[in-house]
mmCIF file with all atom_site columns, C-alpha atoms in Angstrom:
data_model
loop_
_atom_site.group_PDB
_atom_site.id
_atom_site.type_symbol
_atom_site.label_atom_id
_atom_site.label_alt_id
_atom_site.label_comp_id
_atom_site.label_asym_id
_atom_site.label_entity_id
_atom_site.label_seq_id
_atom_site.pdbx_PDB_ins_code
_atom_site.Cartn_x
_atom_site.Cartn_y
_atom_site.Cartn_z
_atom_site.occupancy
_atom_site.B_iso_or_equiv
_atom_site.pdbx_formal_charge
_atom_site.auth_seq_id
_atom_site.auth_comp_id
_atom_site.auth_asym_id
_atom_site.auth_atom_id
_atom_site.pdbx_PDB_model_num
ATOM 1   C CA . MET O 1 1   ? 60.980  93.511  58.395  1.00 55.00 ? 1   MET O CA 1
ATOM 2   C CA . PRO O 1 2   ? 60.717  90.032  59.931  1.00 56.00 ? 2   PRO O CA 1
ATOM 3   C CA . GLU O 1 3   ? 64.365  89.376  58.921  1.00 56.00 ? 3   GLU O CA 1
ATOM 4   C CA . LYS O 1 4   ? 65.532  92.506  60.660  1.00 57.00 ? 4   LYS O CA 1
ATOM 5   C CA . LYS O 1 5   ? 63.579  91.664  63.796  1.00 54.00 ? 5   LYS O CA 1
ATOM 6   C CA . ASP O 1 6   ? 65.101  88.177  63.863  1.00 58.00 ? 6   ASP O CA 1
ATOM 7   C CA . GLU O 1 7   ? 68.574  89.604  63.532  1.00 60.00 ? 7   GLU O CA 1
ATOM 8   C CA . LYS O 1 8   ? 67.912  92.116  66.329  1.00 56.00 ? 8   LYS O CA 1
ATOM 9   C CA . GLU O 1 9   ? 66.701  89.308  68.675  1.00 58.00 ? 9   GLU O CA 1
ATOM 10  C CA . LYS O 1 10  ? 69.759  87.219  67.774  1.00 56.00 ? 10  LYS O CA 1
ATOM 11  C CA . ASP O 1 11  ? 72.090  90.110  68.612  1.00 57.00 ? 11  ASP O CA 1
ATOM 12  C CA . GLU O 1 12  ? 70.411  90.661  71.947  1.00 57.00 ? 12  GLU O CA 1
ATOM 13  C CA . LYS O 1 13  ? 70.715  86.959  72.890  1.00 53.00 ? 13  LYS O CA 1
ATOM 14  C CA . GLU O 1 14  ? 74.412  87.025  72.048  1.00 55.00 ? 14  GLU O CA 1
ATOM 15  C CA . LYS O 1 15  ? 75.020  90.166  74.167  1.00 52.00 ? 15  LYS O CA 1
ATOM 16  C CA . LYS O 1 16  ? 73.222  88.955  77.289  1.00 48.00 ? 16  LYS O CA 1
ATOM 17  C CA . PRO O 1 17  ? 75.614  86.139  78.340  1.00 46.00 ? 17  PRO O CA 1
ATOM 18  C CA . GLU O 1 18  ? 78.598  88.463  77.795  1.00 44.00 ? 18  GLU O CA 1
ATOM 19  C CA . GLU O 1 19  ? 77.036  91.184  79.961  1.00 41.00 ? 19  GLU O CA 1
ATOM 20  C CA . LYS O 1 20  ? 76.319  88.622  82.719  1.00 38.00 ? 20  LYS O CA 1
ATOM 21  C CA . VAL O 1 21  ? 79.946  87.408  82.730  1.00 35.00 ? 21  VAL O CA 1
ATOM 22  C CA . VAL O 1 22  ? 81.258  90.947  83.184  1.00 34.00 ? 22  VAL O CA 1
ATOM 23  C CA . HIS O 1 23  ? 78.795  91.568  86.022  1.00 34.00 ? 23  HIS O CA 1
ATOM 24  C CA . ASP O 1 24  ? 79.797  88.345  87.834  1.00 35.00 ? 24  ASP O CA 1
ATOM 25  C CA . LEU O 1 25  ? 83.457  89.205  87.692  1.00 33.00 ? 25  LEU O CA 1
ATOM 26  C CA . MET O 1 26  ? 83.198  92.715  89.140  1.00 30.00 ? 26  MET O CA 1
ATOM 27  C CA . PRO O 1 27  ? 82.951  91.775  92.827  1.00 35.00 ? 27  PRO O CA 1
ATOM 28  C CA . VAL O 1 28  ? 85.907  89.406  92.607  1.00 33.00 ? 28  VAL O CA 1
ATOM 29  C CA . GLN O 1 29  ? 88.156  92.364  91.695  1.00 33.00 ? 29  GLN O CA 1
ATOM 30  C CA . LYS O 1 30  ? 87.458  94.006  95.016  1.00 41.00 ? 30  LYS O CA 1
ATOM 31  C CA . LEU O 1 31  ? 89.886  91.932  97.065  1.00 47.00 ? 31  LEU O CA 1
ATOM 32  C CA . VAL O 1 32  ? 90.749  94.204  99.974  1.00 59.00 ? 32  VAL O CA 1
ATOM 33  C CA . PRO O 1 33  ? 87.615  94.360  102.226 1.00 59.00 ? 33  PRO O CA 1
ATOM 34  C CA . MET O 1 34  ? 88.182  97.794  103.749 1.00 65.00 ? 34  MET O CA 1
ATOM 35  C CA . PHE O 1 35  ? 88.493  99.541  100.373 1.00 71.00 ? 35  PHE O CA 1
ATOM 36  C CA . ALA O 1 36  ? 85.851  97.571  98.552  1.00 70.00 ? 36  ALA O CA 1
ATOM 37  C CA . ASP O 1 37  ? 83.281  100.408 98.229  1.00 76.00 ? 37  ASP O CA 1
ATOM 38  C CA . LEU O 1 38  ? 85.547  103.454 98.460  1.00 80.00 ? 38  LEU O CA 1
ATOM 39  C CA . THR O 1 39  ? 86.607  105.934 95.792  1.00 86.00 ? 39  THR O CA 1
ATOM 40  C CA . PRO O 1 40  ? 90.392  106.399 95.284  1.00 85.00 ? 40  PRO O CA 1
ATOM 41  C CA . LYS O 1 41  ? 90.279  109.682 97.210  1.00 89.00 ? 41  LYS O CA 1
ATOM 42  C CA . ALA O 1 42  ? 88.363  108.147 100.154 1.00 88.00 ? 42  ALA O CA 1
ATOM 43  C CA . THR O 1 43  ? 90.748  105.166 100.099 1.00 86.00 ? 43  THR O CA 1
ATOM 44  C CA . LEU O 1 44  ? 93.747  107.445 100.430 1.00 88.00 ? 44  LEU O CA 1
ATOM 45  C CA . GLU O 1 45  ? 92.135  109.246 103.400 1.00 90.00 ? 45  GLU O CA 1
ATOM 46  C CA . VAL O 1 46  ? 91.537  105.893 105.155 1.00 88.00 ? 46  VAL O CA 1
ATOM 47  C CA . VAL O 1 47  ? 95.110  104.760 104.469 1.00 90.00 ? 47  VAL O CA 1
ATOM 48  C CA . ARG O 1 48  ? 96.478  107.993 105.926 1.00 92.00 ? 48  ARG O CA 1
ATOM 49  C CA . GLU O 1 49  ? 94.294  107.600 109.007 1.00 91.00 ? 49  GLU O CA 1
ATOM 50  C CA . MET O 1 50  ? 95.474  104.001 109.492 1.00 90.00 ? 50  MET O CA 1
ATOM 51  C CA . ALA O 1 51  ? 99.128  105.003 109.053 1.00 93.00 ? 51  ALA O CA 1
ATOM 52  C CA . ALA O 1 52  ? 98.681  107.740 111.708 1.00 93.00 ? 52  ALA O CA 1
ATOM 53  C CA . ALA O 1 53  ? 97.070  105.167 114.041 1.00 91.00 ? 53  ALA O CA 1
ATOM 54  C CA . LEU O 1 54  ? 99.947  102.769 113.421 1.00 92.00 ? 54  LEU O CA 1
ATOM 55  C CA . MET O 1 55  ? 102.505 105.466 114.318 1.00 92.00 ? 55  MET O CA 1
ATOM 56  C CA . GLU O 1 56  ? 100.600 106.216 117.506 1.00 92.00 ? 56  GLU O CA 1
ATOM 57  C CA . VAL O 1 57  ? 100.689 102.533 118.464 1.00 90.00 ? 57  VAL O CA 1
ATOM 58  C CA . ILE O 1 58  ? 104.413 102.318 117.578 1.00 90.00 ? 58  ILE O CA 1
ATOM 59  C CA . THR O 1 59  ? 105.350 105.260 119.746 1.00 89.00 ? 59  THR O CA 1
ATOM 60  C CA . SER O 1 60  ? 103.078 104.453 122.703 1.00 90.00 ? 60  SER O CA 1
ATOM 61  C CA . SER O 1 61  ? 103.443 100.692 122.885 1.00 86.00 ? 61  SER O CA 1
ATOM 62  C CA . LYS O 1 62  ? 105.461 99.336  125.797 1.00 79.00 ? 62  LYS O CA 1
ATOM 63  C CA . LYS O 1 63  ? 106.674 96.591  123.506 1.00 83.00 ? 63  LYS O CA 1
ATOM 64  C CA . LYS O 1 64  ? 109.090 97.672  120.845 1.00 88.00 ? 64  LYS O CA 1
ATOM 65  C CA . LEU O 1 65  ? 107.334 97.106  117.504 1.00 91.00 ? 65  LEU O CA 1
ATOM 66  C CA . ILE O 1 66  ? 110.147 98.572  115.354 1.00 91.00 ? 66  ILE O CA 1
ATOM 67  C CA . VAL O 1 67  ? 113.544 97.063  114.832 1.00 89.00 ? 67  VAL O CA 1
ATOM 68  C CA . PRO O 1 68  ? 116.342 99.209  113.420 1.00 89.00 ? 68  PRO O CA 1
ATOM 69  C CA . ILE O 1 69  ? 118.536 97.140  111.053 1.00 87.00 ? 69  ILE O CA 1
ATOM 70  C CA . THR O 1 70  ? 121.813 98.351  109.587 1.00 86.00 ? 70  THR O CA 1
ATOM 71  C CA . ASP O 1 71  ? 122.873 97.001  106.210 1.00 82.00 ? 71  ASP O CA 1
ATOM 72  C CA . LYS O 1 72  ? 126.454 96.368  104.982 1.00 82.00 ? 72  LYS O CA 1
ATOM 73  C CA . GLY O 1 73  ? 126.643 99.906  103.614 1.00 85.00 ? 73  GLY O CA 1
ATOM 74  C CA . GLY O 1 74  ? 125.993 101.341 107.074 1.00 87.00 ? 74  GLY O CA 1
ATOM 75  C CA . ARG O 1 75  ? 122.441 102.492 106.333 1.00 89.00 ? 75  ARG O CA 1
ATOM 76  C CA . THR O 1 76  ? 119.979 101.955 109.211 1.00 90.00 ? 76  THR O CA 1
ATOM 77  C CA . ARG O 1 77  ? 116.304 101.500 108.469 1.00 91.00 ? 77  ARG O CA 1
ATOM 78  C CA . ASP O 1 78  ? 113.260 100.733 110.578 1.00 92.00 ? 78  ASP O CA 1
ATOM 79  C CA . PHE O 1 79  ? 111.377 97.399  110.151 1.00 93.00 ? 79  PHE O CA 1
ATOM 80  C CA . MET O 1 80  ? 108.191 96.354  111.931 1.00 94.00 ? 80  MET O CA 1
ATOM 81  C CA . ILE O 1 81  ? 107.808 93.084  113.755 1.00 93.00 ? 81  ILE O CA 1
ATOM 82  C CA . TYR O 1 82  ? 104.894 90.647  113.418 1.00 93.00 ? 82  TYR O CA 1
ATOM 83  C CA . GLU O 1 83  ? 102.805 92.220  116.203 1.00 92.00 ? 83  GLU O CA 1
ATOM 84  C CA . GLY O 1 84  ? 102.684 95.508  114.305 1.00 93.00 ? 84  GLY O CA 1
ATOM 85  C CA . TRP O 1 85  ? 101.366 93.704  111.202 1.00 94.00 ? 85  TRP O CA 1
ATOM 86  C CA . GLU O 1 86  ? 98.774  91.930  113.368 1.00 93.00 ? 86  GLU O CA 1
ATOM 87  C CA . PHE O 1 87  ? 97.562  95.280  114.625 1.00 92.00 ? 87  PHE O CA 1
ATOM 88  C CA . LEU O 1 88  ? 97.034  96.476  111.061 1.00 92.00 ? 88  LEU O CA 1
ATOM 89  C CA . ALA O 1 89  ? 95.233  93.265  110.186 1.00 93.00 ? 89  ALA O CA 1
ATOM 90  C CA . ALA O 1 90  ? 92.868  93.757  113.151 1.00 91.00 ? 90  ALA O CA 1
ATOM 91  C CA . VAL O 1 91  ? 91.901  97.295  112.237 1.00 88.00 ? 91  VAL O CA 1
ATOM 92  C CA . SER O 1 92  ? 91.540  96.270  108.608 1.00 88.00 ? 92  SER O CA 1
ATOM 93  C CA . ASN O 1 93  ? 89.110  93.444  109.468 1.00 89.00 ? 93  ASN O CA 1
ATOM 94  C CA . MET O 1 94  ? 91.534  90.764  108.266 1.00 93.00 ? 94  MET O CA 1
ATOM 95  C CA . VAL O 1 95  ? 92.497  87.481  109.827 1.00 94.00 ? 95  VAL O CA 1
ATOM 96  C CA . VAL O 1 96  ? 95.756  85.653  109.216 1.00 96.00 ? 96  VAL O CA 1
ATOM 97  C CA . SER O 1 97  ? 96.229  81.896  109.670 1.00 96.00 ? 97  SER O CA 1
ATOM 98  C CA . THR O 1 98  ? 98.983  79.452  108.857 1.00 96.00 ? 98  THR O CA 1
ATOM 99  C CA . ASP O 1 99  ? 99.031  75.886  107.604 1.00 96.00 ? 99  ASP O CA 1
ATOM 100 C CA . ASP O 1 100 ? 100.937 73.221  109.560 1.00 97.00 ? 100 ASP O CA 1
ATOM 101 C CA . PRO O 1 101 ? 104.642 73.678  108.725 1.00 97.00 ? 101 PRO O CA 1
ATOM 102 C CA . ILE O 1 102 ? 106.212 71.009  106.487 1.00 97.00 ? 102 ILE O CA 1
ATOM 103 C CA . ALA O 1 103 ? 109.564 69.545  107.602 1.00 97.00 ? 103 ALA O CA 1
ATOM 104 C CA . LEU O 1 104 ? 112.593 70.079  105.362 1.00 96.00 ? 104 LEU O CA 1
ATOM 105 C CA . THR O 1 105 ? 115.685 67.885  105.101 1.00 94.00 ? 105 THR O CA 1
ATOM 106 C CA . ASP O 1 106 ? 119.147 68.552  103.844 1.00 91.00 ? 106 ASP O CA 1
ATOM 107 C CA . LYS O 1 107 ? 120.731 66.660  100.864 1.00 91.00 ? 107 LYS O CA 1
ATOM 108 C CA . ASP O 1 108 ? 121.711 63.832  103.332 1.00 91.00 ? 108 ASP O CA 1
ATOM 109 C CA . GLY O 1 109 ? 118.191 63.395  104.639 1.00 92.00 ? 109 GLY O CA 1
ATOM 110 C CA . HIS O 1 110 ? 118.785 65.120  107.964 1.00 92.00 ? 110 HIS O CA 1
ATOM 111 C CA . PRO O 1 111 ? 116.110 67.486  109.481 1.00 92.00 ? 111 PRO O CA 1
ATOM 112 C CA . ASN O 1 112 ? 116.994 71.007  108.442 1.00 94.00 ? 112 ASN O CA 1
ATOM 113 C CA . GLY O 1 113 ? 114.022 73.268  108.972 1.00 95.00 ? 113 GLY O CA 1
ATOM 114 C CA . TYR O 1 114 ? 110.415 73.960  107.974 1.00 97.00 ? 114 TYR O CA 1
ATOM 115 C CA . ARG O 1 115 ? 108.344 75.449  105.226 1.00 97.00 ? 115 ARG O CA 1
ATOM 116 C CA . CYS O 1 116 ? 104.981 77.117  105.956 1.00 98.00 ? 116 CYS O CA 1
ATOM 117 C CA . LYS O 1 117 ? 102.176 78.812  104.032 1.00 97.00 ? 117 LYS O CA 1
ATOM 118 C CA . ALA O 1 118 ? 100.031 81.608  105.526 1.00 97.00 ? 118 ALA O CA 1
ATOM 119 C CA . ARG O 1 119 ? 96.701  82.992  104.378 1.00 96.00 ? 119 ARG O CA 1
ATOM 120 C CA . VAL O 1 120 ? 94.997  86.291  104.968 1.00 96.00 ? 120 VAL O CA 1
ATOM 121 C CA . ARG O 1 121 ? 91.175  86.275  104.917 1.00 94.00 ? 121 ARG O CA 1
ATOM 122 C CA . ASP O 1 122 ? 88.434  88.890  105.050 1.00 91.00 ? 122 ASP O CA 1
ATOM 123 C CA . GLY O 1 123 ? 87.217  88.808  108.609 1.00 90.00 ? 123 GLY O CA 1
ATOM 124 C CA . ARG O 1 124 ? 83.623  89.273  107.564 1.00 87.00 ? 124 ARG O CA 1
ATOM 125 C CA . THR O 1 125 ? 83.266  86.740  104.759 1.00 89.00 ? 125 THR O CA 1
ATOM 126 C CA . GLY O 1 126 ? 86.200  84.337  105.291 1.00 90.00 ? 126 GLY O CA 1
ATOM 127 C CA . LYS O 1 127 ? 87.377  84.767  101.676 1.00 91.00 ? 127 LYS O CA 1
ATOM 128 C CA . GLU O 1 128 ? 91.136  84.518  101.112 1.00 93.00 ? 128 GLU O CA 1
ATOM 129 C CA . ILE O 1 129 ? 92.639  87.806  99.900  1.00 92.00 ? 129 ILE O CA 1
ATOM 130 C CA . SER O 1 130 ? 96.374  87.024  100.233 1.00 93.00 ? 130 SER O CA 1
ATOM 131 C CA . HIS O 1 131 ? 98.752  84.130  100.820 1.00 95.00 ? 131 HIS O CA 1
ATOM 132 C CA . ALA O 1 132 ? 102.534 83.581  101.026 1.00 96.00 ? 132 ALA O CA 1
ATOM 133 C CA . SER O 1 133 ? 105.052 80.899  101.760 1.00 96.00 ? 133 SER O CA 1
ATOM 134 C CA . ALA O 1 134 ? 108.241 81.055  103.868 1.00 95.00 ? 134 ALA O CA 1
ATOM 135 C CA . ILE O 1 135 ? 110.978 78.696  105.004 1.00 95.00 ? 135 ILE O CA 1
ATOM 136 C CA . ILE O 1 136 ? 113.427 78.590  107.852 1.00 94.00 ? 136 ILE O CA 1
ATOM 137 C CA . THR O 1 137 ? 116.530 76.279  107.941 1.00 94.00 ? 137 THR O CA 1
ATOM 138 C CA . ARG O 1 138 ? 119.399 75.545  110.271 1.00 93.00 ? 138 ARG O CA 1
ATOM 139 C CA . ASN O 1 139 ? 121.757 77.001  107.637 1.00 90.00 ? 139 ASN O CA 1
ATOM 140 C CA . GLU O 1 140 ? 120.644 80.450  108.787 1.00 89.00 ? 140 GLU O CA 1
ATOM 141 C CA . ARG O 1 141 ? 122.730 82.454  111.264 1.00 85.00 ? 141 ARG O CA 1
ATOM 142 C CA . GLY O 1 142 ? 122.003 81.525  114.820 1.00 86.00 ? 142 GLY O CA 1
ATOM 143 C CA . MET O 1 143 ? 119.575 78.714  113.911 1.00 90.00 ? 143 MET O CA 1
ATOM 144 C CA . SER O 1 144 ? 121.874 75.653  114.047 1.00 89.00 ? 144 SER O CA 1
ATOM 145 C CA . VAL O 1 145 ? 121.312 75.082  117.742 1.00 91.00 ? 145 VAL O CA 1
ATOM 146 C CA . VAL O 1 146 ? 117.715 76.398  118.087 1.00 91.00 ? 146 VAL O CA 1
ATOM 147 C CA . PRO O 1 147 ? 115.210 73.769  119.289 1.00 94.00 ? 147 PRO O CA 1
ATOM 148 C CA . ALA O 1 148 ? 112.911 72.357  116.593 1.00 94.00 ? 148 ALA O CA 1
ATOM 149 C CA . PHE O 1 149 ? 109.761 73.740  118.250 1.00 94.00 ? 149 PHE O CA 1
ATOM 150 C CA . GLN O 1 150 ? 111.179 77.309  117.968 1.00 94.00 ? 150 GLN O CA 1
ATOM 151 C CA . LEU O 1 151 ? 111.941 76.821  114.281 1.00 95.00 ? 151 LEU O CA 1
ATOM 152 C CA . TYR O 1 152 ? 108.360 75.510  113.909 1.00 96.00 ? 152 TYR O CA 1
ATOM 153 C CA . SER O 1 153 ? 106.986 78.662  115.478 1.00 95.00 ? 153 SER O CA 1
ATOM 154 C CA . LYS O 1 154 ? 109.369 81.076  113.706 1.00 94.00 ? 154 LYS O CA 1
ATOM 155 C CA . VAL O 1 155 ? 108.468 79.888  110.262 1.00 96.00 ? 155 VAL O CA 1
ATOM 156 C CA . GLN O 1 156 ? 104.746 80.464  110.951 1.00 96.00 ? 156 GLN O CA 1
ATOM 157 C CA . THR O 1 157 ? 105.507 84.044  112.096 1.00 95.00 ? 157 THR O CA 1
ATOM 158 C CA . ARG O 1 158 ? 107.645 84.632  109.029 1.00 95.00 ? 158 ARG O CA 1
ATOM 159 C CA . ALA O 1 159 ? 104.945 83.330  106.631 1.00 96.00 ? 159 ALA O CA 1
ATOM 160 C CA . GLY O 1 160 ? 102.167 85.285  108.397 1.00 96.00 ? 160 GLY O CA 1
ATOM 161 C CA . SER O 1 161 ? 104.000 88.621  108.276 1.00 95.00 ? 161 SER O CA 1
ATOM 162 C CA . LYS O 1 162 ? 104.837 88.030  104.639 1.00 95.00 ? 162 LYS O CA 1
ATOM 163 C CA . ALA O 1 163 ? 101.185 87.378  103.718 1.00 96.00 ? 163 ALA O CA 1
ATOM 164 C CA . LEU O 1 164 ? 100.080 90.494  105.599 1.00 96.00 ? 164 LEU O CA 1
ATOM 165 C CA . ARG O 1 165 ? 102.717 92.542  103.737 1.00 95.00 ? 165 ARG O CA 1
ATOM 166 C CA . MET O 1 166 ? 101.041 91.642  100.418 1.00 92.00 ? 166 MET O CA 1
ATOM 167 C CA . VAL O 1 167 ? 97.963  93.682  101.302 1.00 92.00 ? 167 VAL O CA 1
ATOM 168 C CA . LEU O 1 168 ? 99.117  96.162  103.952 1.00 94.00 ? 168 LEU O CA 1
ATOM 169 C CA . SER O 1 169 ? 102.607 97.357  102.982 1.00 94.00 ? 169 SER O CA 1
ATOM 170 C CA . HIS O 1 170 ? 101.300 100.638 101.513 1.00 91.00 ? 170 HIS O CA 1
ATOM 171 C CA . ILE O 1 171 ? 100.001 101.673 104.945 1.00 93.00 ? 171 ILE O CA 1
ATOM 172 C CA . VAL O 1 172 ? 103.329 100.816 106.586 1.00 94.00 ? 172 VAL O CA 1
ATOM 173 C CA . VAL O 1 173 ? 105.230 102.958 104.039 1.00 93.00 ? 173 VAL O CA 1
ATOM 174 C CA . LEU O 1 174 ? 103.025 106.006 104.818 1.00 92.00 ? 174 LEU O CA 1
ATOM 175 C CA . ALA O 1 175 ? 103.862 105.488 108.469 1.00 92.00 ? 175 ALA O CA 1
ATOM 176 C CA . GLY O 1 176 ? 107.550 105.903 107.655 1.00 91.00 ? 176 GLY O CA 1
ATOM 177 C CA . VAL O 1 177 ? 108.484 102.232 108.101 1.00 93.00 ? 177 VAL O CA 1
ATOM 178 C CA . GLU O 1 178 ? 110.055 99.863  105.603 1.00 94.00 ? 178 GLU O CA 1
ATOM 179 C CA . PRO O 1 179 ? 107.471 97.515  103.960 1.00 93.00 ? 179 PRO O CA 1
ATOM 180 C CA . THR O 1 180 ? 109.486 94.376  104.529 1.00 92.00 ? 180 THR O CA 1
ATOM 181 C CA . PRO O 1 181 ? 108.632 92.558  107.854 1.00 92.00 ? 181 PRO O CA 1
ATOM 182 C CA . ALA O 1 182 ? 111.504 92.503  110.318 1.00 90.00 ? 182 ALA O CA 1
ATOM 183 C CA . GLU O 1 183 ? 111.272 88.703  110.436 1.00 87.00 ? 183 GLU O CA 1
ATOM 184 C CA . GLU O 1 184 ? 112.390 88.568  106.804 1.00 85.00 ? 184 GLU O CA 1
ATOM 185 C CA . MET O 1 185 ? 115.341 90.919  107.320 1.00 78.00 ? 185 MET O CA 1
ATOM 186 C CA . GLN O 1 186 ? 117.027 89.710  110.470 1.00 55.00 ? 186 GLN O CA 1
ATOM 187 C CA . ASP O 1 187 ? 118.616 86.739  108.746 1.00 48.00 ? 187 ASP O CA 1
ATOM 188 C CA . SER O 1 188 ? 119.465 88.081  105.295 1.00 42.00 ? 188 SER O CA 1
ATOM 189 C CA . ASN O 1 189 ? 122.158 86.306  103.311 1.00 37.00 ? 189 ASN O CA 1
ATOM 190 C CA . VAL O 1 190 ? 121.644 83.247  105.444 1.00 31.00 ? 190 VAL O CA 1
ATOM 191 C CA . TYR O 1 191 ? 122.209 80.440  103.013 1.00 31.00 ? 191 TYR O CA 1
ATOM 192 C CA . GLU O 1 192 ? 125.480 78.664  102.939 1.00 33.00 ? 192 GLU O CA 1
ATOM 193 C CA . LYS O 1 193 ? 126.513 76.397  100.067 1.00 32.00 ? 193 LYS O CA 1
ATOM 194 C CA . GLY O 1 194 ? 124.394 73.279  99.865  1.00 35.00 ? 194 GLY O CA 1
ATOM 195 C CA . GLU O 1 195 ? 120.930 72.069  98.957  1.00 36.00 ? 195 GLU O CA 1
ATOM 196 C CA . VAL O 1 196 ? 117.564 71.997  100.619 1.00 37.00 ? 196 VAL O CA 1
ATOM 197 C CA . VAL O 1 197 ? 115.280 69.032  99.975  1.00 36.00 ? 197 VAL O CA 1
ATOM 198 C CA . VAL O 1 198 ? 111.491 69.535  100.159 1.00 36.00 ? 198 VAL O CA 1
ATOM 199 C CA . GLY O 1 199 ? 109.044 66.701  100.608 1.00 35.00 ? 199 GLY O CA 1
ATOM 200 C CA . ARG O 1 200 ? 110.011 63.501  98.817  1.00 31.00 ? 200 ARG O CA 1
ATOM 201 C CA . GLY O 1 201 ? 113.175 63.987  96.913  1.00 31.00 ? 201 GLY O CA 1
ATOM 202 C CA . GLU O 1 202 ? 112.486 67.470  95.491  1.00 33.00 ? 202 GLU O CA 1
ATOM 203 C CA . THR O 1 203 ? 115.847 69.198  95.483  1.00 32.00 ? 203 THR O CA 1
ATOM 204 C CA . LEU O 1 204 ? 116.037 72.979  95.347  1.00 35.00 ? 204 LEU O CA 1
ATOM 205 C CA . GLU O 1 205 ? 119.092 75.150  94.787  1.00 35.00 ? 205 GLU O CA 1
ATOM 206 C CA . PRO O 1 206 ? 119.464 77.701  97.678  1.00 36.00 ? 206 PRO O CA 1
ATOM 207 C CA . LYS O 1 207 ? 120.011 80.740  95.368  1.00 36.00 ? 207 LYS O CA 1
ATOM 208 C CA . ASP O 1 208 ? 116.453 82.018  95.852  1.00 36.00 ? 208 ASP O CA 1
ATOM 209 C CA . PRO O 1 209 ? 114.759 79.502  98.098  1.00 39.00 ? 209 PRO O CA 1
ATOM 210 C CA . GLU O 1 210 ? 111.578 81.434  98.980  1.00 38.00 ? 210 GLU O CA 1
ATOM 211 C CA . LEU O 1 211 ? 110.655 81.995  95.359  1.00 31.00 ? 211 LEU O CA 1
ATOM 212 C CA . SER O 1 212 ? 111.441 78.379  94.522  1.00 33.00 ? 212 SER O CA 1
ATOM 213 C CA . LEU O 1 213 ? 109.141 77.184  97.257  1.00 35.00 ? 213 LEU O CA 1
ATOM 214 C CA . GLU O 1 214 ? 106.143 79.298  96.329  1.00 34.00 ? 214 GLU O CA 1
ATOM 215 C CA . GLU O 1 215 ? 103.163 77.233  95.166  1.00 34.00 ? 215 GLU O CA 1
#
């Protein structure tokens, strides 16, 4: 009997740390604050309500929040600009912020654009729930003569909308809008042949620059 009791106590001691680890990890999995305590059905109802509110804002806003973009095949689709994504962030209790943009140079060392990282945080706790990086260069259409301060601002907008897309695109889709922010679409196929140099001597091929720049 004493041997069985010792074995039972040993088993209980081994189980307790494992149970505590599982318990500690559970809250971390609830990343999106507005859905943290909702059932799947309740979550869907909230998403539909937010999509309807977004459509109301889109149709009633004096400022045009939707940009129709036609691809090479002649298909026109609607994309939402940054202010629309900001509206969704506000009603979702999320806050978006950007780091200071990092200057980029071309292969000859000349200034060529900026890279920026944006973060989305829970408005109540300040915890980060999403982040994304973006770049803008003078190789893009219409950017060769744009003042540097405008490039600096544009890359922050591009990064912010991309970070918001990570957690809010499902709502945009239900509203009948494409999930890609308009800021990412307006300059598609923008890279010409060449190289972009980031930081101190780190050379990147321009085939897929945004993925290459992700941290």
